[in-house]
Coordinates of C-alpha atoms and ligand atoms in Angstrom, one line a residue:
X1 CA -25.4 5.9 8.2
X2 CA -27.9 3.4 10.3
X3 CA -31.5 4.0 10.0
X4 CA -33.2 5.3 13.5
X5 CA -36.0 3.1 14.2
X6 CA -38.5 3.7 16.6
X7 CA -41.3 2.2 19.1
X8 CA -43.7 3.5 21.0
X9 CA -43.5 2.6 25.2
X10 CA -45.9 2.9 27.5
X11 CA -44.4 4.8 30.2
X12 CA -46.1 3.1 33.0
X13 CA -45.6 -0.4 32.0
X14 CA -43.0 -0.7 30.1
X15 CA -45.1 -2.4 26.9
X16 CA -43.8 -1.8 23.7
X17 CA -46.1 -1.0 21.0
X18 CA -45.8 -0.6 16.7
X19 CA -48.1 2.3 16.3
X20 CA -49.0 4.7 19.0
X21 CA -52.3 3.8 21.2
X22 CA -54.2 5.9 23.5
X23 CA -54.7 3.2 25.6
X24 CA -52.1 0.9 27.0
X25 CA -53.3 -2.9 26.2
X26 CA -51.1 -4.1 28.7
X27 CA -51.7 -2.2 32.1
X28 CA -54.9 -0.6 31.2
X29 CA -53.3 3.4 31.3
X30 CA -54.3 6.1 29.6
X31 CA -52.1 8.1 27.5
X32 CA -48.6 6.7 28.4
X33 CA -47.9 6.0 25.5
X34 CA -45.1 7.9 23.6
X35 CA -42.4 7.5 20.9
X36 CA -39.1 6.9 21.5
X37 CA -36.1 5.9 19.6
X38 CA -34.4 3.0 19.9
X39 CA -30.7 2.9 17.7
X40 CA -29.9 0.0 16.9
X41 CA -26.1 0.0 16.5
X42 CA -23.7 -2.3 16.6
X43 CA -21.8 -1.6 19.9
X44 CA -19.3 -3.0 21.7
X45 CA -19.2 -4.0 25.6
X46 CA -19.0 -2.0 28.3
X47 CA -15.3 -2.1 28.1
X48 CA -14.6 -0.8 24.6
X49 CA -11.1 -2.2 23.7
X50 CA -12.1 -5.5 24.6
X51 CA -14.0 -6.9 21.6
X52 CA -12.2 -9.7 20.0
X53 CA -11.6 -12.4 22.2
X54 CA -14.5 -13.4 23.7
X55 CA -15.2 -16.3 25.8
X56 CA -17.5 -18.6 25.3
X57 CA -19.3 -20.0 28.1
X58 CA -19.5 -24.0 28.4
X59 CA -22.0 -25.7 29.8
X60 CA -21.1 -27.5 32.9
X61 CA -22.6 -30.6 35.2
X62 CA -23.9 -28.8 38.4
X63 CA -21.3 -31.4 40.7
X64 CA -18.4 -30.0 38.2
X65 CA -19.4 -26.1 39.2
X66 CA -16.8 -25.0 41.7
X67 CA -18.6 -24.2 45.0
X68 CA -16.0 -21.7 46.7
X69 CA -18.4 -19.8 49.3
X70 CA -18.8 -16.4 47.4
X71 CA -16.8 -14.0 49.9
X72 CA -19.2 -11.6 50.5
X73 CA -18.5 -7.8 50.5
X74 CA -18.8 -6.9 54.4
X75 CA -20.7 -3.3 53.9
X76 CA -19.9 -2.0 57.6
X77 CA -23.5 -1.5 58.2
X78 CA -25.0 -5.0 60.1
X79 CA -28.5 -3.8 59.1
X80 CA -27.8 -3.2 55.3
X81 CA -26.0 -6.7 55.8
X82 CA -28.5 -8.4 56.8
X83 CA -31.1 -7.5 54.6
X84 CA -28.4 -8.7 51.8
X85 CA -28.2 -12.0 53.2
X86 CA -24.9 -11.7 54.7
X87 CA -23.5 -8.6 52.2
X88 CA -22.9 -7.3 48.6
X89 CA -22.1 -10.4 46.8
X90 CA -19.2 -9.4 43.9
X91 CA -20.9 -8.9 40.8
X92 CA -24.0 -8.4 41.4
X93 CA -26.8 -5.4 40.8
X94 CA -28.8 -4.1 44.0
X95 CA -31.4 -1.7 43.0
X96 CA -32.1 0.6 45.9
X97 CA -36.1 2.2 45.5
X98 CA -38.2 4.9 48.0
X99 CA -39.7 7.5 47.8
X100 CA -38.4 11.1 47.2
X101 CA -36.0 12.3 50.0
X102 CA -36.3 9.5 52.4
X103 CA -32.8 9.0 52.5
X104 CA -31.1 7.1 50.0
X105 CA -28.6 9.0 49.1
X106 CA -27.6 9.6 52.6
X107 CA -27.7 5.8 53.1
X108 CA -25.4 4.8 50.6
X109 CA -23.2 7.5 50.9
X110 CA -23.0 7.1 54.7
X111 CA -21.6 3.4 53.4
X112 CA -19.6 4.4 50.8
X113 CA -18.0 6.9 53.3
X114 CA -17.2 3.8 56.1
X115 CA -15.8 1.2 53.8
X116 CA -11.7 1.1 53.1
X117 CA -12.9 -0.3 49.5
X118 CA -12.2 2.1 46.6
X119 CA -15.8 3.3 46.0
X120 CA -16.8 5.2 43.3
X121 CA -20.1 7.0 44.1
X122 CA -21.8 8.2 40.7
X123 CA -24.5 11.2 41.0
X124 CA -26.5 12.5 38.5
X125 CA -28.6 14.1 40.7
X126 CA -26.2 17.0 42.9
X127 CA -22.8 18.0 42.1
X128 CA -19.8 17.4 43.5
X129 CA -19.9 20.4 46.2
X130 CA -23.4 19.0 47.5
X131 CA -22.2 15.7 47.6
X132 CA -19.1 17.1 50.1
X133 CA -21.9 19.5 52.2
X134 CA -23.4 15.7 52.7
X135 CA -20.8 14.1 53.4
X136 CA -19.4 16.6 56.0
X137 CA -22.9 16.3 57.9
X138 CA -22.4 12.2 58.4
X139 CA -19.8 10.6 60.3
X140 CA -16.5 10.6 57.5
X141 CA -13.3 8.9 57.9
X142 CA -12.1 7.3 54.7
X143 CA -10.9 8.6 51.8
X144 CA -11.2 5.7 49.4
X145 CA -14.1 7.9 48.2
X146 CA -14.5 9.1 44.5
X147 CA -17.5 11.3 44.0
X148 CA -18.4 11.3 39.9
X149 CA -21.3 14.1 38.9
X150 CA -21.8 12.3 35.7
X151 CA -24.8 11.0 33.8
X152 CA -23.6 9.4 30.5
X153 CA -22.8 5.7 31.2
X154 CA -20.2 5.7 28.5
X155 CA -18.1 8.3 30.4
X156 CA -18.7 6.9 33.1
X157 CA -17.4 3.3 32.4
X158 CA -14.1 5.5 30.5
X159 CA -13.7 7.1 34.6
X160 CA -14.8 3.3 35.7
X161 CA -11.7 2.1 33.9
X162 CA -9.8 4.8 35.6
X163 CA -10.3 4.3 38.8
X164 CA -11.1 0.2 39.0
X165 CA -13.4 0.9 42.3
X166 CA -14.7 -2.1 44.6
X167 CA -17.5 -1.0 44.4
X168 CA -20.4 1.7 42.3
X169 CA -23.2 3.1 43.5
X170 CA -24.9 5.3 41.0
X171 CA -27.7 7.9 42.2
X172 CA -29.9 7.7 40.6
X173 CA -30.5 5.1 37.4
X174 CA -33.3 7.8 35.9
X175 CA -30.7 10.4 34.9
X176 CA -28.4 8.0 33.1
X177 CA -28.2 8.1 29.4
X178 CA -26.0 5.9 26.7
X179 CA -25.5 7.2 23.5
X180 CA -26.5 3.9 22.0
X181 CA -30.2 5.5 22.4
X182 CA -31.4 8.6 21.6
X183 CA -34.8 8.7 23.8
X184 CA -34.6 11.2 27.0
X185 CA -33.3 10.1 30.0
X186 CA -35.8 8.7 32.7
X187 CA -37.2 6.9 29.4
X188 CA -38.0 3.1 29.3
X189 CA -35.7 2.3 26.7
X190 CA -33.1 4.1 27.9
X191 CA -33.6 2.4 31.8
X192 CA -33.4 -0.4 30.1
X193 CA -30.2 -0.5 27.8
X194 CA -28.1 1.3 31.1
X195 CA -29.5 -1.2 33.2
X196 CA -28.5 -3.8 30.9
X197 CA -24.3 -2.1 30.2
X198 CA -24.3 -1.7 33.9
X199 CA -25.2 -5.7 34.2
X200 CA -22.9 -6.4 31.9
X201 CA -20.2 -4.2 33.7
X202 CA -20.9 -5.8 37.0
X203 CA -20.8 -9.6 35.3
X204 CA -17.5 -9.0 33.6
X205 CA -15.7 -7.1 35.9
X206 CA -16.9 -8.8 38.9
X207 CA -17.6 -5.7 41.0
X208 CA -20.7 -4.5 42.6
X209 CA -22.9 -2.0 41.7
X210 CA -25.5 -0.4 43.8
X211 CA -28.3 1.6 41.9
X212 CA -30.6 4.0 43.3
X213 CA -34.0 4.1 41.9
X214 CA -36.5 6.4 41.8
X215 CA -40.5 5.2 42.6
X216 CA -43.3 6.8 41.2
X217 CA -46.6 8.4 43.4
X218 CA -47.9 4.4 43.3
X219 CA -45.3 3.0 45.8
X220 CA -43.7 1.1 42.4
X221 CA -40.2 1.6 41.0
X222 CA -40.2 4.2 38.0
X223 CA -39.2 2.8 35.1
X224 CA -40.4 -0.7 33.5
X225 CA -41.3 -3.8 35.6
X226 CA -38.1 -5.4 33.1
X227 CA -35.6 -3.2 35.4
X228 CA -36.6 -5.3 38.6
X229 CA -36.4 -8.8 36.6
X230 CA -33.1 -7.3 35.4
X231 CA -31.4 -6.8 38.7
X232 CA -30.0 -9.4 41.4
X233 CA -31.8 -7.6 44.6
X234 CA -34.7 -5.1 45.2
X235 CA -34.5 -3.0 47.8
X236 CA -36.6 -0.5 49.1
X237 CA -35.7 1.8 51.4
X238 CA -39.4 3.1 53.3
X239 CA -40.7 4.9 56.5
X240 CA -42.7 7.7 57.2
X241 CA -40.8 11.2 56.6
X242 CA -42.3 13.0 59.6
X243 CA -41.3 9.8 62.0
X244 CA -37.3 9.4 62.4
X245 CA -37.8 5.8 62.0
X246 CA -36.3 4.2 58.2
X247 CA -37.4 0.8 57.3
X248 CA -35.2 -1.4 54.4
X249 CA -36.7 -4.7 53.3
X250 CA -36.0 -6.9 50.4
X251 CA -38.5 -7.2 47.7
X252 CA -36.4 -9.4 45.8
X253 CA -33.6 -11.5 46.3
X254 CA -31.6 -13.9 44.5
X255 CA -29.0 -14.3 47.3
X256 CA -31.2 -14.5 50.6
X257 CA -34.4 -14.3 52.5
X258 CA -36.6 -11.4 51.5
X259 CA -37.9 -11.8 55.0
X260 CA -35.4 -9.8 56.7
X261 CA -35.5 -5.9 57.7
X262 CA -33.5 -3.3 58.7
X263 CA -34.2 -0.3 60.7
X264 CA -32.2 2.9 61.0
X265 CA -33.0 6.4 62.7
X266 CA -32.4 9.3 60.6
X267 CA -30.6 11.9 62.9
X268 CA -29.1 15.4 61.8
X269 CA -25.6 13.7 61.2
X270 CA -26.8 10.8 59.4
X271 CA -28.6 7.2 59.7
X272 CA -28.2 5.3 62.7
X273 CA -28.5 1.4 62.9
X274 CA -31.6 0.7 65.0
X275 CA -30.0 -2.6 66.7
X276 CA -32.8 -2.9 69.6
X277 CA -36.0 -2.5 67.6
X278 CA -38.2 -3.0 70.3
X279 CA -36.9 -1.3 72.5
X280 CA -37.5 1.9 71.0
X281 CA -40.3 0.9 69.4
X282 CA -42.4 0.7 73.1
X283 CA -43.4 3.6 75.1
X284 CA -43.4 3.7 79.0
X285 CA -47.0 5.0 78.7
X286 CA -48.1 1.6 77.8
X287 CA -49.7 0.0 81.0
X288 CA -51.0 3.0 82.4
X289 CA -53.1 4.2 79.0
X290 CA -56.3 2.6 77.5
X291 CA -56.3 1.3 74.2
X292 CA -52.5 0.3 74.0
X293 CA -51.2 -3.2 73.9
X294 CA -47.9 -4.7 72.8
X295 CA -47.5 -7.3 70.3
X296 CA -44.9 -9.8 69.3
X297 CA -44.1 -10.1 65.9
X298 CA -41.0 -11.3 64.1
X299 CA -40.1 -9.7 61.0
X300 CA -37.9 -11.7 59.2
X301 CA -35.4 -13.7 61.6
X302 CA -35.8 -11.2 64.1
X303 CA -38.4 -11.2 66.9
X304 CA -39.7 -7.0 66.7
X305 CA -42.1 -5.9 69.6
X306 CA -44.1 -3.1 69.0
X307 CA -46.8 -1.2 70.1
X308 CA -50.4 -0.8 69.0
X309 CA -53.0 1.5 69.2
X310 CA -56.6 1.6 69.4
X311 CA -59.0 4.6 70.0
X312 CA -62.6 3.7 69.7
X313 CA -65.3 6.3 69.9
X314 CA -69.0 7.2 69.2
X315 CA -69.5 7.2 65.7
X316 CA -70.6 10.8 64.9
X317 CA -71.9 10.3 60.9
X318 CA -74.4 7.4 59.9
X319 CA -71.7 5.2 58.7
X320 CA -68.5 4.8 61.4
X321 CA -65.4 5.5 60.5
X322 CA -62.0 2.6 60.3
X323 CA -59.1 3.9 59.8
X324 CA -55.8 2.5 60.2
X325 CA -52.1 3.5 59.7
X326 CA -49.3 0.5 59.7
X327 CA -52.2 -2.2 59.4
X328 CA -54.8 -3.4 56.8
X329 CA -57.9 -1.6 56.8
X330 CA -59.8 -4.7 55.1
X331 CA -57.8 -6.7 58.0
X332 CA -59.2 -4.3 60.8
X333 CA -63.1 -4.7 59.4
X334 CA -62.3 -8.3 59.5
X335 CA -61.3 -8.4 63.3
X336 CA -63.8 -6.2 64.4
X337 CA -66.6 -8.8 62.5
X338 CA -65.5 -11.1 64.5
X339 CA -65.4 -8.9 67.6
X340 CA -68.9 -8.4 66.7
X341 CA -70.1 -11.4 66.4
X342 CA -68.2 -13.8 68.4
X343 CA -68.0 -11.8 71.5
X344 CA -71.0 -9.5 71.4
X345 CA -69.6 -6.0 71.1
X346 CA -71.5 -3.4 69.1
X347 CA -68.9 -1.8 67.8
X348 CA -70.7 -1.2 64.3
X349 CA -71.9 2.3 66.1
X350 CA -68.2 3.2 67.3
X351 CA -66.0 4.9 65.0
X352 CA -61.9 2.8 65.5
X353 CA -58.5 3.8 64.8
X354 CA -55.8 1.9 64.7
X355 CA -52.2 3.1 64.7
X356 CA -48.8 1.4 65.0
X357 CA -46.3 3.5 66.7
X358 CA -43.1 4.8 65.4
X359 CA -44.5 4.7 61.7
X360 CA -43.6 1.1 60.7
X361 CA -45.8 -1.2 59.0
X362 CA -46.4 -4.5 60.1
X363 CA -48.0 -8.1 58.2
X364 CA -47.1 -10.7 60.5
X365 CA -50.6 -11.7 61.2
X366 CA -49.6 -12.5 65.1
X367 CA -50.7 -9.0 65.8
X368 CA -54.1 -9.5 65.3
X369 CA -54.7 -10.6 69.5
X370 CA -52.9 -7.3 70.2
X371 CA -54.9 -5.2 67.8
X372 CA -58.1 -7.0 69.6
X373 CA -56.6 -6.3 73.1
X374 CA -55.9 -3.0 71.8
X375 CA -59.7 -2.4 70.5
X376 CA -61.6 -3.6 73.7
X377 CA -58.7 -2.0 76.0
X378 CA -60.3 1.5 74.6
X379 CA -64.2 0.4 74.4
X380 CA -63.9 -0.5 77.8
X381 CA -61.5 2.6 79.0
X382 CA -59.8 -0.3 81.0
X383 CA -56.0 -0.3 80.2
X384 CA -54.3 -3.9 79.8
X385 CA -52.2 -4.4 82.7
X386 CA -48.4 -3.7 82.2
X387 CA -46.2 -6.4 81.0
X388 CA -48.3 -8.0 79.0
X389 CA -47.7 -8.8 75.4
X390 CA -49.6 -10.7 72.8
X391 CA -48.8 -13.1 70.1
X392 CA -51.8 -15.3 67.7
X393 CA -53.8 -15.1 64.8
X394 CA -57.5 -14.5 65.1
X395 CA -59.4 -16.7 62.6
X396 CA -63.3 -16.0 61.3
X397 CA -64.2 -18.0 63.9
X398 CA -62.9 -16.2 66.9
X399 CA -60.4 -19.0 67.0
X400 CA -57.3 -18.1 68.5
X401 CA -54.5 -19.2 65.9
X402 CA -51.2 -20.8 66.3
X403 CA -48.3 -18.6 64.8
X404 CA -44.8 -19.7 63.9
X405 CA -42.2 -18.7 65.6
X406 CA -43.3 -19.0 69.4
X407 CA -40.2 -19.8 71.1
X408 CA -38.7 -16.4 69.7
X409 CA -41.4 -14.2 70.7
X410 CA -41.2 -15.4 74.2
X411 CA -37.7 -14.7 74.6
X412 CA -37.4 -11.7 73.3
X413 CA -40.4 -10.7 75.9
X414 CA -38.4 -12.1 78.3
X415 CA -35.2 -10.2 77.5
X416 CA -37.8 -6.6 77.8
X417 CA -38.4 -7.7 81.0
X418 CA -42.0 -8.5 79.7
X419 CA -44.1 -10.8 82.8
X420 CA -47.4 -12.3 80.5
X421 CA -47.8 -13.4 77.2
X422 CA -51.0 -14.8 75.3
X423 CA -50.5 -17.7 72.6
X424 CA -52.9 -19.9 71.6
X425 CA -53.5 -23.2 73.0
X426 CA -52.3 -25.0 69.7
X427 CA -49.2 -23.3 69.8
X428 CA -45.9 -25.8 70.1
X429 CA -44.0 -24.0 72.6
X430 CA -40.7 -25.6 72.7
X431 CA -39.0 -23.9 75.2
X432 CA -38.3 -25.5 78.5
X433 CA -38.4 -23.0 81.0
X434 CA -39.6 -19.3 80.5
X435 CA -40.4 -16.9 83.5
X436 CA -42.5 -15.7 81.7
X437 CA -46.4 -16.6 82.4
X438 CA -47.6 -18.0 79.6
X439 CA -51.5 -17.6 78.9
X440 CA -52.9 -20.2 76.7
X441 CA -56.0 -19.0 75.0
X442 CA -58.1 -20.8 72.2
X443 CA -61.0 -18.1 71.8
X444 CA -61.5 -14.6 72.4
X445 CA -64.4 -14.9 74.5
X446 CA -61.3 -16.6 77.4
X447 CA -59.4 -13.5 76.2
X448 CA -61.8 -11.3 77.3
X449 CA -62.5 -12.9 80.2
X450 CA -58.5 -13.0 81.1
X451 CA -57.7 -9.0 80.1
X452 CA -61.0 -7.7 81.8
X453 CA -63.4 -10.4 83.5
Ligands
TYD1 P1 -31.5 12.4 51.1 O1 -30.4 11.2 51.1 O2 -31.6 13.3 50.0 O3 -33.4 11.7 50.3 P2 -33.4 10.7 48.8 O4 -31.6 10.5 48.3 O5 -33.9 9.6 49.1 O6 -33.9 11.3 48.3 O7 -32.1 12.5 52.5 C1 -33.1 13.6 52.6 C2 -33.4 13.8 54.0 O8 -32.4 13.0 55.0 C3 -33.7 15.1 54.1 O9 -34.9 15.7 54.1 C4 -32.9 15.9 55.2 C5 -32.2 14.3 55.9 N1 -30.9 14.5 56.7 C6 -31.0 14.3 57.4 O10 -31.6 14.6 58.6 N2 -30.0 14.2 58.3 C7 -28.5 13.8 57.3 O11 -27.3 13.8 58.0 C8 -28.7 14.0 56.0 C9 -27.7 13.8 55.0 C10 -30.0 14.2 55.7
MG2 MG1 -31.4 11.5 46.2

């Protein structure tokens, strides 16, 4: 019998130690190191039969490698395809992370039910009956989706061989366990080993595999960081559970851009793609109420108009409060300091609250000018004229800085019926003709003068 070998792993970062330590020297967390059995056996490939003939890969000149365009698998979900960079790549491993209850299982089951391909949906979390109940809630028009409740990888591969699916979905990687390792499901070594087996399966059979991954309370995908290195694509499903909007982002993508963004709306009968995000994210109240401003942002390749709300009120306590949802508080503090210094606003004695509506978060710097406009509008209690939007970054000297893809932002604003857009004077505008009135500004003072002067 093979000698059982054990090692100590940090459950937080996945670092390996030869003996137990109280503090992980790699991530500095206390009490996260546990003993796990790493049983090294000679193991066969995911396909137990095929061990004898092994083709060995030969190095090729890059010009010799055939570049037949990889046929991507259309997931029939426009948003998902976009985030992946045009569909699933055969033989790729995609990890979908997100908080519990955000809708990961719903998203993948819904996709599985929409596809004409043969899909194997393996769940270690819900029974077949429970999945059937979920499937009945959402639109369901295929009979090609097989549901399997199983957590042992060896059994899963046996079923895969029987069903020969064209897409495999695993919900979730943390529930899987393999015979080759003795530690509990969800432990570092189990996750690492199961993922390695799945990768081998995906690459050898050229079947795409979608994995669901849980995230820890600080927002990282549970398990070792190495999991993210092993897979080809890491997607994150996020949003505020109290809002209907869900955002799909890609954090890593070997086959496409990571700047793309997919937006969904959660209904009682599943997720719906939001194809006109700008329209749903803007309320009609803008232009009538003080403290709201519209920003023309770009997320990935897609222009997105979003509404920013600010509330400025007198501070009750000595230290004024600054709070922001969907926007970086540090950036808010910086913008407030710029306003104080360059535009002479006495905001130090005011509480400032900022909110990006729809529960989405934005990190496009072009949102700065709209944030400032919303704050000024709330401070003065004067609404910003209807039909006005903003797209510019604000620098520390109070200068209005140019942003990229300004033409795209202008076109989107025009499409949604806006009449005026504030952009930086330094921005090169390539558009020959636009119905929008372009306000070219270079300093914060110009903006204040134009808006409230
Ligand atoms: P779920 O997919 O189970 O989340 P995850 O797998 O990420 O943990 O989604 C659960 C939530 O979604 C639950 O709070 C109910 C809601 N939901 C709907 O609003 N409509 C639906 O059609 C479904 C299936 C779920
Ligand atoms: Mg789930």
